[in-house]
């Protein structure tokens, strides 16, 4: 193998060696008349052998039995539920592969502009049910599975969630994939194939969160196709030597292999089936034979381990980058994934045979948060060092191709990397970042910092604020700044959030460049999973009522508006309420079978499920619950009779290193233990913390909720998407004036939402007061002070355990719980009052669902397609 240090190649640019068969290459032979010739063998034999999608029950059972007997090598007498699920899944996979193949060939022939969604997280959940529904085959499979002696619901429960994400950001990526395929857009996802997804959450007897590994690939995963022949070499460390012509040679260091795994993404009632390509890291040559022969076996094994480690585990932090600050493995993951994805994208583009300058006409790359920001210097490296383009031309291509979505304005969540770490791991990229900082031709005039200097002469502070490099020990690379000068467009994820991005963290850039690069795309959710799949009875009622097949309204969600008049129809309301009740019973059954606890299904179901984070204020919720408990204890029996019974559900994971968030879980669990055991109050108030929150758990919880809580400190929640899921399923919302809550209220009517709390513009001043002119809680909010004293006093066991948590409120109160507590309690009282009028409540519920159409992720993805990527739907025929 030639080496970069080989005298014959020294000084020449090094092109990465790729072992790739061009799977998607398409160069058909044509005959004299210009007609396409069959590529090989006898066309008739090929066509006769070609498999279609089986839709009748007999073909389906045949295919399942075939997989039982051949793929699994089992028989009817030794087949359990897991085996039956696997055989049925493999049979569905055959259908997906047929559609997937047709789609990819079709795209290759048509060569449309494509969009690529780069996300470090894809929180997919389960696939079996979703695939059956999108293919329109669920009824047939149910019948076939019954005939084979199994139960569909039991088989669905066999599948493990693909938990390759932390929360909202990863779930958003999954919804966008579903919408891209359903709206027939040529979009691929790129991510990492983590061997271990988000950790499994256990709760200890003391109420503490314990983390266990998530070996989701333990029993084989039928939903992925290994593409051993699609692989790329990715380099780390080594040296970057600049040449005189502006290029550089990067050599030495460590090389690892990225191997592709493809996950098929079926559209809803369409042949279009898109791809999610996940990369796995492997040692380049297995064992390094040289060191093996030299007797250094241990070293050889070690390097193979360190290559495999790159895609071993998902980092379990959400909105808290500080917890992996300086973690080299995390940066390695980010580069490994962007480098492999870009190599793959560039190769596919080159197969079209167009000049590289036309790259932006065929490729749009969307970056989900700053995690893939290295795509900018990496694409520059490819264009300058490998394609030998002049710097300015390369920069123009990059800035016309790449788009960036911002997901947070929380300062602790803004990504930064220490310069020494990046210099060591990615020496060439560090050079390029420095060059961009200094020499980028910006606004067709000047170099970036020079251009800033010229526009604001003498404003050194502004220069320092805007630089890609933050001064300090060590210096740090600001990924969001790199993102927003290297991208064609930047967007936030809800109206308020996009405004905040423009007026806070990227203010200098908006002033510098004008506002046209900065816009908003409000998040969405897929109604396939978050209505049809999780709430089949409601979906069926909607189809029946609208007299429209779900294959139509699920892809045109604005049609839900036609439900509005039925809010006045008593018979319809009765059906609506009965479905909510059955969904509550389904959840109660789930809690009974998994935790052995009996839930009161006659109570109002009040749900807060999301990652545990101080800004999301689960603490406010549990303190509100305790307040309610103390109030109930004070009441006479007669007074209690008038109280609206309530069951409060919590679920969510805390980052393993997030001490305060974990303490909140502990308070919830221990408060629940005492409250639920109190015979005086337990008919009126119970609390559950359901462990191990996941997409599948969300699918059971969301349809059962009467009210859900989205109570972040104003200005901190970028959008939220679980708020949309609840409202789509007819649950009402209690929340702050934050994120997408605001747009939901605009859509469903403010009288159908329970708002409380301070508004965003007040937050900064209030924080200032808490820091410099603190007022004791006893004065500021006596009701809250009583609750805090009760906890500290030990009603839920040793109160001192909770001091660090309660002190965040007593001192500083950064998330303003003392400021919002009274109005929060007031809002909950209004919820109780409204719930007493059942008929009115159901009307609100129906109106809410009816007005949620615009929160379909179909709307969001079409906005990206039209206003950002400039791609169009193409139907596979
Ligand atoms: C939708 C969803 C989220 C996002 O919830 P938010 O309340 O918007 O933060 C997180 N986790 C899972 C499993 C989800 O389905």
XYZ file of N, CA and C in Angstrom, residues 581-756:
528
model
N -61.332 7.600 27.680
C -61.439 6.724 28.845
C -60.749 5.382 28.598
N -60.944 4.806 27.414
C -60.301 3.512 27.128
C -58.778 3.661 27.059
N -58.324 4.814 26.586
C -56.869 5.039 26.576
C -56.317 5.161 27.993
N -57.113 5.736 28.904
C -56.689 5.784 30.303
C -56.593 4.372 30.868
N -57.576 3.551 30.503
C -57.552 2.172 31.008
C -56.378 1.382 30.425
N -56.046 1.679 29.181
C -54.885 1.030 28.566
C -53.610 1.393 29.336
N -53.472 2.662 29.690
C -52.300 3.086 30.476
C -52.309 2.424 31.857
N -53.504 2.423 32.483
C -53.612 1.809 33.815
C -53.196 0.339 33.747
N -53.626 -0.343 32.704
C -53.254 -1.744 32.518
C -51.732 -1.878 32.383
N -51.148 -0.963 31.641
C -49.692 -0.975 31.454
C -48.977 -0.798 32.799
N -49.450 0.154 33.605
C -48.822 0.404 34.909
C -49.014 -0.813 35.820
N -50.200 -1.402 35.743
C -50.474 -2.594 36.553
C -49.522 -3.734 36.191
N -49.349 -3.983 34.892
C -48.534 -5.136 34.501
C -47.031 -4.860 34.647
N -46.605 -3.622 34.493
C -45.158 -3.369 34.579
C -44.718 -3.023 36.000
N -45.529 -2.272 36.750
C -45.102 -1.842 38.085
C -45.924 -2.474 39.198
N -47.017 -3.159 38.826
C -47.863 -3.774 39.843
C -48.661 -2.761 40.647
N -48.908 -1.571 40.083
C -49.654 -0.545 40.810
C -51.014 -0.331 40.163
N -52.024 -0.046 41.000
C -53.379 0.174 40.489
C -53.643 1.673 40.358
N -54.034 2.079 39.162
C -54.270 3.505 38.900
C -55.772 3.784 38.882
N -56.154 4.886 39.484
C -57.554 5.298 39.518
C -57.952 5.948 38.191
N -58.667 5.212 37.358
C -58.981 5.732 36.017
C -60.173 6.682 36.021
N -60.756 6.921 37.210
C -61.830 7.920 37.274
C -61.303 9.324 37.516
N -59.991 9.421 37.727
C -59.400 10.724 38.008
C -58.970 11.421 36.725
N -58.691 12.711 36.854
C -58.066 13.435 35.750
C -56.607 12.973 35.622
N -56.152 12.741 34.396
C -54.756 12.334 34.180
C -53.933 13.562 33.794
N -52.930 13.814 34.608
C -52.100 15.020 34.485
C -50.665 14.536 34.232
N -50.091 14.893 33.099
C -48.860 14.238 32.653
C -47.744 15.241 32.366
N -46.557 14.983 32.907
C -45.361 15.716 32.475
C -44.265 14.701 32.154
N -43.968 14.538 30.875
C -42.976 13.552 30.449
C -41.999 14.215 29.488
N -40.754 14.255 29.865
C -39.705 14.889 29.055
C -38.399 14.710 29.793
N -37.279 15.014 29.146
C -36.010 14.962 29.843
C -36.079 15.775 31.123
N -35.389 15.292 32.172
C -35.311 16.047 33.417
C -34.291 17.163 33.230
N -34.713 18.394 33.446
C -33.783 19.509 33.335
C -34.328 20.631 34.188
N -33.431 21.397 34.816
C -33.926 22.485 35.660
C -34.800 23.450 34.871
N -34.438 23.704 33.595
C -35.216 24.691 32.851
C -36.625 24.198 32.545
N -36.815 22.875 32.499
C -38.146 22.335 32.224
C -39.027 22.307 33.478
N -38.410 22.503 34.615
C -39.074 22.727 35.898
C -40.006 21.609 36.358
N -39.541 20.360 36.266
C -40.277 19.291 36.943
C -40.371 19.586 38.438
N -39.386 20.342 38.951
C -39.396 20.701 40.371
C -40.629 21.539 40.716
N -40.970 22.477 39.829
C -42.177 23.278 40.045
C -43.397 22.370 40.137
N -43.464 21.385 39.271
C -44.598 20.469 39.252
C -44.690 19.678 40.563
N -43.591 19.069 40.986
C -43.677 18.232 42.197
C -43.954 19.103 43.430
N -43.422 20.320 43.452
C -43.726 21.209 44.583
C -45.201 21.603 44.558
N -45.746 21.747 43.362
C -47.184 22.008 43.224
C -48.002 20.823 43.738
N -47.545 19.618 43.432
C -48.236 18.406 43.910
C -48.218 18.369 45.439
N -47.072 18.693 46.017
C -46.950 18.654 47.480
C -47.858 19.729 48.107
N -47.887 20.874 47.455
C -48.790 21.947 47.902
C -50.235 21.444 47.936
N -50.613 20.740 46.910
C -51.964 20.189 46.811
C -52.216 19.164 47.912
N -51.208 18.332 48.145
C -51.318 17.302 49.177
C -51.519 17.955 50.547
N -50.719 18.969 50.844
C -50.829 19.652 52.132
C -52.200 20.313 52.270
N -52.682 20.870 51.152
C -54.005 21.509 51.187
C -55.096 20.470 51.453
N -54.997 19.309 50.806
C -55.994 18.250 51.022
C -55.999 17.789 52.479
N -54.818 17.714 53.063
C -54.707 17.269 54.453
C -55.411 18.239 55.407
N -55.456 19.510 55.002
C -56.085 20.531 55.844
C -57.614 20.512 55.742
N -58.132 19.869 54.709
C -59.570 19.981 54.434
C -60.396 19.045 55.309
N -61.655 19.445 55.481
C -62.608 18.545 56.140
C -63.077 17.522 55.101
N -63.698 16.446 55.585
C -64.192 15.408 54.675
C -65.189 16.005 53.685
N -66.010 16.937 54.156
C -67.014 17.556 53.275
C -66.339 18.370 52.178
N -65.309 19.097 52.557
C -64.586 19.888 51.559
C -63.931 18.979 50.518
N -63.368 17.893 50.969
C -62.682 16.976 50.047
C -63.627 16.404 49.012
N -64.907 16.281 49.376
C -65.880 15.711 48.430
C -65.981 16.536 47.153
N -65.664 17.842 47.248
C -65.811 18.715 46.080
C -64.559 18.741 45.209
N -63.522 18.012 45.659
C -62.240 18.115 44.964
C -62.191 17.200 43.742
N -61.611 17.722 42.696
C -61.425 16.963 41.458
C -60.267 15.967 41.629
N -60.553 14.649 41.568
C -59.460 13.682 41.761
C -58.432 13.773 40.635
N -57.171 13.625 40.996
C -56.105 13.834 40.024
C -55.029 12.749 40.170
N -54.588 12.228 39.041
C -53.440 11.334 39.024
C -52.339 12.040 38.245
N -51.170 12.175 38.863
C -50.076 12.900 38.221
C -49.003 11.902 37.775
N -48.687 11.946 36.514
C -47.638 11.072 35.975
C -46.399 11.894 35.626
N -45.249 11.364 36.028
C -43.971 11.903 35.593
C -43.216 10.793 34.868
N -42.440 11.155 33.864
C -41.449 10.226 33.318
C -40.362 11.062 32.662
N -39.153 10.556 32.668
C -38.050 11.274 32.024
C -36.717 10.842 32.611
N -35.704 10.958 31.806
C -34.354 10.603 32.243
C -33.556 11.861 32.532
N -32.631 11.753 33.485
C -31.709 12.850 33.780
C -30.339 12.446 33.269
N -29.565 13.409 32.767
C -28.187 13.093 32.371
C -27.479 12.513 33.594
N -26.695 11.438 33.397
C -26.091 10.748 34.542
C -25.255 11.649 35.450
N -24.699 12.733 34.901
C -23.884 13.608 35.732
C -24.636 14.832 36.245
N -25.929 14.887 36.041
C -26.714 16.077 36.378
C -27.337 15.869 37.756
N -26.591 16.300 38.768
C -26.928 15.990 40.150
C -28.293 16.543 40.559
N -28.551 17.811 40.222
C -29.802 18.436 40.662
C -31.014 17.766 39.998
N -30.873 17.430 38.726
C -31.983 16.774 38.026
C -32.272 15.406 38.645
N -31.205 14.710 39.037
C -31.410 13.393 39.648
C -32.055 13.518 41.024
N -31.736 14.612 41.701
C -32.334 14.838 43.015
C -33.837 15.132 42.873
N -34.200 15.763 41.777
C -35.626 16.012 41.520
C -36.369 14.683 41.360
N -35.758 13.745 40.641
C -36.382 12.421 40.504
C -36.571 11.797 41.881
N -35.546 11.931 42.705
C -35.612 11.323 44.033
C -36.750 11.929 44.861
N -36.919 13.227 44.733
C -38.015 13.879 45.465
C -39.371 13.397 44.944
N -39.494 13.287 43.619
C -40.770 12.828 43.047
C -41.100 11.422 43.555
N -40.106 10.533 43.484
C -40.349 9.134 43.847
C -40.713 9.013 45.324
N -40.000 9.725 46.176
C -40.264 9.589 47.604
C -41.532 10.313 48.034
N -41.840 11.418 47.375
C -43.115 12.092 47.656
C -44.265 11.176 47.228
N -44.113 10.550 46.061
C -45.155 9.652 45.562
C -45.414 8.521 46.566
N -44.344 7.996 47.111
C -44.472 6.863 48.036
C -45.349 7.238 49.242
N -45.121 8.403 49.803
C -45.892 8.827 50.985
C -47.315 9.221 50.588
N -47.423 10.018 49.530
C -48.744 10.527 49.137
C -49.672 9.380 48.732
N -49.143 8.448 47.947
C -50.000 7.357 47.455
C -50.455 6.430 48.575
N -49.724 6.437 49.695
C -50.062 5.524 50.785
C -50.998 6.186 51.801
N -51.333 7.433 51.596
C -52.138 8.154 52.590
C -53.625 7.880 52.373
N -54.261 7.137 53.270
C -55.661 6.755 53.055
C -56.607 7.968 53.023
N -56.217 9.069 53.652
C -57.088 10.254 53.671
C -57.197 10.905 52.301
N -56.126 10.807 51.526
C -56.087 11.596 50.281
C -55.973 10.757 49.016
N -55.710 9.478 49.148
C -55.276 8.748 47.944
C -56.354 8.587 46.880
N -57.623 8.766 47.240
C -58.641 8.761 46.182
C -58.611 10.062 45.381
N -58.002 11.066 45.949
C -58.028 12.394 45.318
C -56.702 12.779 44.682
N -55.634 12.152 45.135
C -54.324 12.525 44.593
C -53.355 11.345 44.671
N -52.854 10.948 43.520
C -51.762 9.963 43.488
C -50.733 10.437 42.466
N -49.503 9.969 42.654
C -48.378 10.417 41.834
C -47.581 9.192 41.398
N -47.218 9.160 40.137
C -46.398 8.044 39.651
C -45.195 8.567 38.885
N -44.047 7.992 39.177
C -42.889 8.220 38.321
C -42.678 6.926 37.531
N -42.928 6.977 36.231
C -42.771 5.773 35.411
C -41.335 5.720 34.893
N -40.594 4.675 35.267
C -39.180 4.632 34.884
C -38.977 4.403 33.392
N -37.798 4.768 32.927
C -37.318 4.461 31.581
C -38.199 5.028 30.471
N -38.406 6.338 30.519
C -39.171 7.023 29.480
C -38.568 6.741 28.103
N -39.432 6.513 27.142
C -38.991 6.176 25.782
C -40.112 6.544 24.821
N -39.846 6.410 23.537
C -40.880 6.676 22.538
C -42.085 5.752 22.769
N -41.806 4.474 23.034
C -42.918 3.533 23.200
C -43.750 3.835 24.441
N -43.084 4.288 25.510
C -43.850 4.662 26.702
C -44.689 5.915 26.407
N -44.099 6.842 25.666
C -44.835 8.059 25.289
C -46.100 7.696 24.505
N -46.012 6.668 23.678
C -47.157 6.282 22.852
C -48.330 5.774 23.695
N -48.031 5.248 24.885
C -49.114 4.809 25.776
C -49.623 5.966 26.627
N -48.692 6.829 27.059
C -49.069 7.908 27.980
C -49.859 9.024 27.295
N -49.401 9.432 26.119
C -49.949 10.643 25.508
C -51.456 10.559 25.215
N -51.947 9.460 24.622
C -53.383 9.437 24.325
C -54.269 9.424 25.569
N -53.682 9.123 26.733
C -54.496 9.002 27.943
C -54.620 10.318 28.702
N -53.878 11.339 28.286
C -53.795 12.522 29.139
C -54.978 13.471 28.957
N -55.475 13.985 30.086
C -56.457 15.071 30.039
C -55.737 16.402 29.957
N -54.668 16.506 30.769
C -53.910 17.753 30.792
C -52.427 17.396 30.840
N -51.592 18.170 30.159
C -50.158 17.919 30.236
C -49.442 19.222 30.541
N -48.248 19.099 31.093
C -47.545 20.274 31.618
C -46.288 20.589 30.811
N -46.185 21.855 30.379
C -45.052 22.345 29.583
C -44.676 23.692 30.175
N -43.931 23.649 31.267
C -43.879 24.761 32.218
C -42.472 25.343 32.379
N -41.686 25.307 31.308
C -40.339 25.871 31.327
C -40.355 27.368 31.672
N -39.264 27.843 32.257
C -39.096 29.281 32.466
C -39.180 29.969 31.097
N -39.954 31.055 31.019
C -40.176 31.687 29.710
C -38.843 31.996 29.020
N -38.765 31.629 27.742
C -37.565 31.911 26.959
C -36.539 30.789 26.954
N -36.801 29.703 27.675
C -35.785 28.648 27.744
C -36.093 27.433 26.869
N -37.362 27.110 26.657
C -37.696 25.933 25.833
C -37.790 26.388 24.385
N -36.903 25.850 23.540
C -36.863 26.332 22.167
C -38.223 26.148 21.496
N -38.749 24.938 21.518
C -40.047 24.702 20.914
C -40.877 23.773 21.790
N -40.310 22.577 22.031
C -41.098 21.506 22.615
C -41.833 20.825 21.478
N -41.935 19.521 21.550
C -42.763 18.808 20.583
C -43.760 17.903 21.286
N -43.499 17.549 22.551
C -44.485 16.705 23.231
C -45.765 17.511 23.468
N -45.641 18.838 23.624
C -46.853 19.666 23.724
C -47.763 19.435 22.507
N -47.146 19.315 21.323
C -47.933 19.086 20.099
C -48.576 17.693 20.106
N -47.808 16.700 20.593
C -48.335 15.328 20.598
C -49.587 15.238 21.466
N -49.526 15.863 22.651
C -50.674 15.815 23.559
C -51.892 16.484 22.930
N -51.685 17.675 22.390
C -52.829 18.419 21.856
C -53.440 17.706 20.650
N -52.606 17.079 19.847
C -53.135 16.339 18.699
C -54.056 15.204 19.161
N -53.774 14.683 20.352
C -54.590 13.602 20.889
C -55.688 14.102 21.830
N -55.995 15.375 21.730
C -57.114 15.913 22.497
C -56.822 16.153 23.965
N -55.547 16.220 24.324
C -55.201 16.596 25.695
C -55.014 18.097 25.753
N -55.431 18.727 26.845
C -55.222 20.167 26.962
C -53.869 20.427 27.617
N -53.506 21.708 27.596
C -52.145 22.053 27.954
C -52.133 23.115 29.046
N -51.327 22.887 30.085
C -51.048 23.956 31.028
C -49.587 24.314 30.825
N -49.317 25.599 30.642
C -47.936 25.919 30.303
C -47.593 27.379 30.459
N -46.313 27.648 30.275
C -45.833 29.022 30.266
C -45.898 29.555 28.842
N -45.732 30.859 28.725
C -45.765 31.506 27.412
C -44.371 31.326 26.800
N -44.132 30.134 26.286
C -42.782 29.766 25.855
C -42.838 28.805 24.665
N -41.798 28.852 23.861
C -41.635 27.899 22.757
C -42.887 27.799 21.900
N -43.192 26.580 21.471
C -44.339 26.378 20.590
C -45.667 26.446 21.338
N -45.644 26.492 22.689
C -46.903 26.689 23.428
C -47.656 27.883 22.865
N -46.891 28.930 22.524
C -47.504 30.174 22.063
C -48.245 29.944 20.750
N -47.573 29.275 19.827
C -48.214 29.040 18.522
C -49.358 28.039 18.627
N -49.232 27.099 19.575
C -50.340 26.160 19.780
C -51.574 26.927 20.248
N -51.357 27.857 21.191
C -52.493 28.647 21.699
C -53.102 29.478 20.575
N -52.256 30.032 19.712
C -52.779 30.801 18.580
C -53.638 29.922 17.675
N -53.212 28.673 17.517
C -53.930 27.782 16.603
C -55.219 27.249 17.219
N -55.164 26.833 18.482
C -56.337 26.157 19.068
C -57.249 27.137 19.807
N -56.787 28.356 19.992
C -57.585 29.344 20.738
C -57.088 29.428 22.167
N -56.856 30.662 22.622
C -56.243 30.835 23.935
C -57.127 30.318 25.061
N -58.450 30.273 24.803
C -59.342 29.780 25.860
C -59.269 28.253 26.017
N -58.534 27.594 25.131
C -58.346 26.147 25.280
C -56.993 25.790 25.880
N -56.228 26.808 26.294
C -54.904 26.578 26.885
C -54.853 27.277 28.242
N -54.182 26.687 29.208
C -54.064 27.308 30.533
C -52.659 27.874 30.695
N -52.533 29.172 30.465
C -51.234 29.838 30.566
C -51.018 30.395 31.964
N -49.764 30.490 32.358
C -49.430 31.164 33.621
C -47.994 31.669 33.514
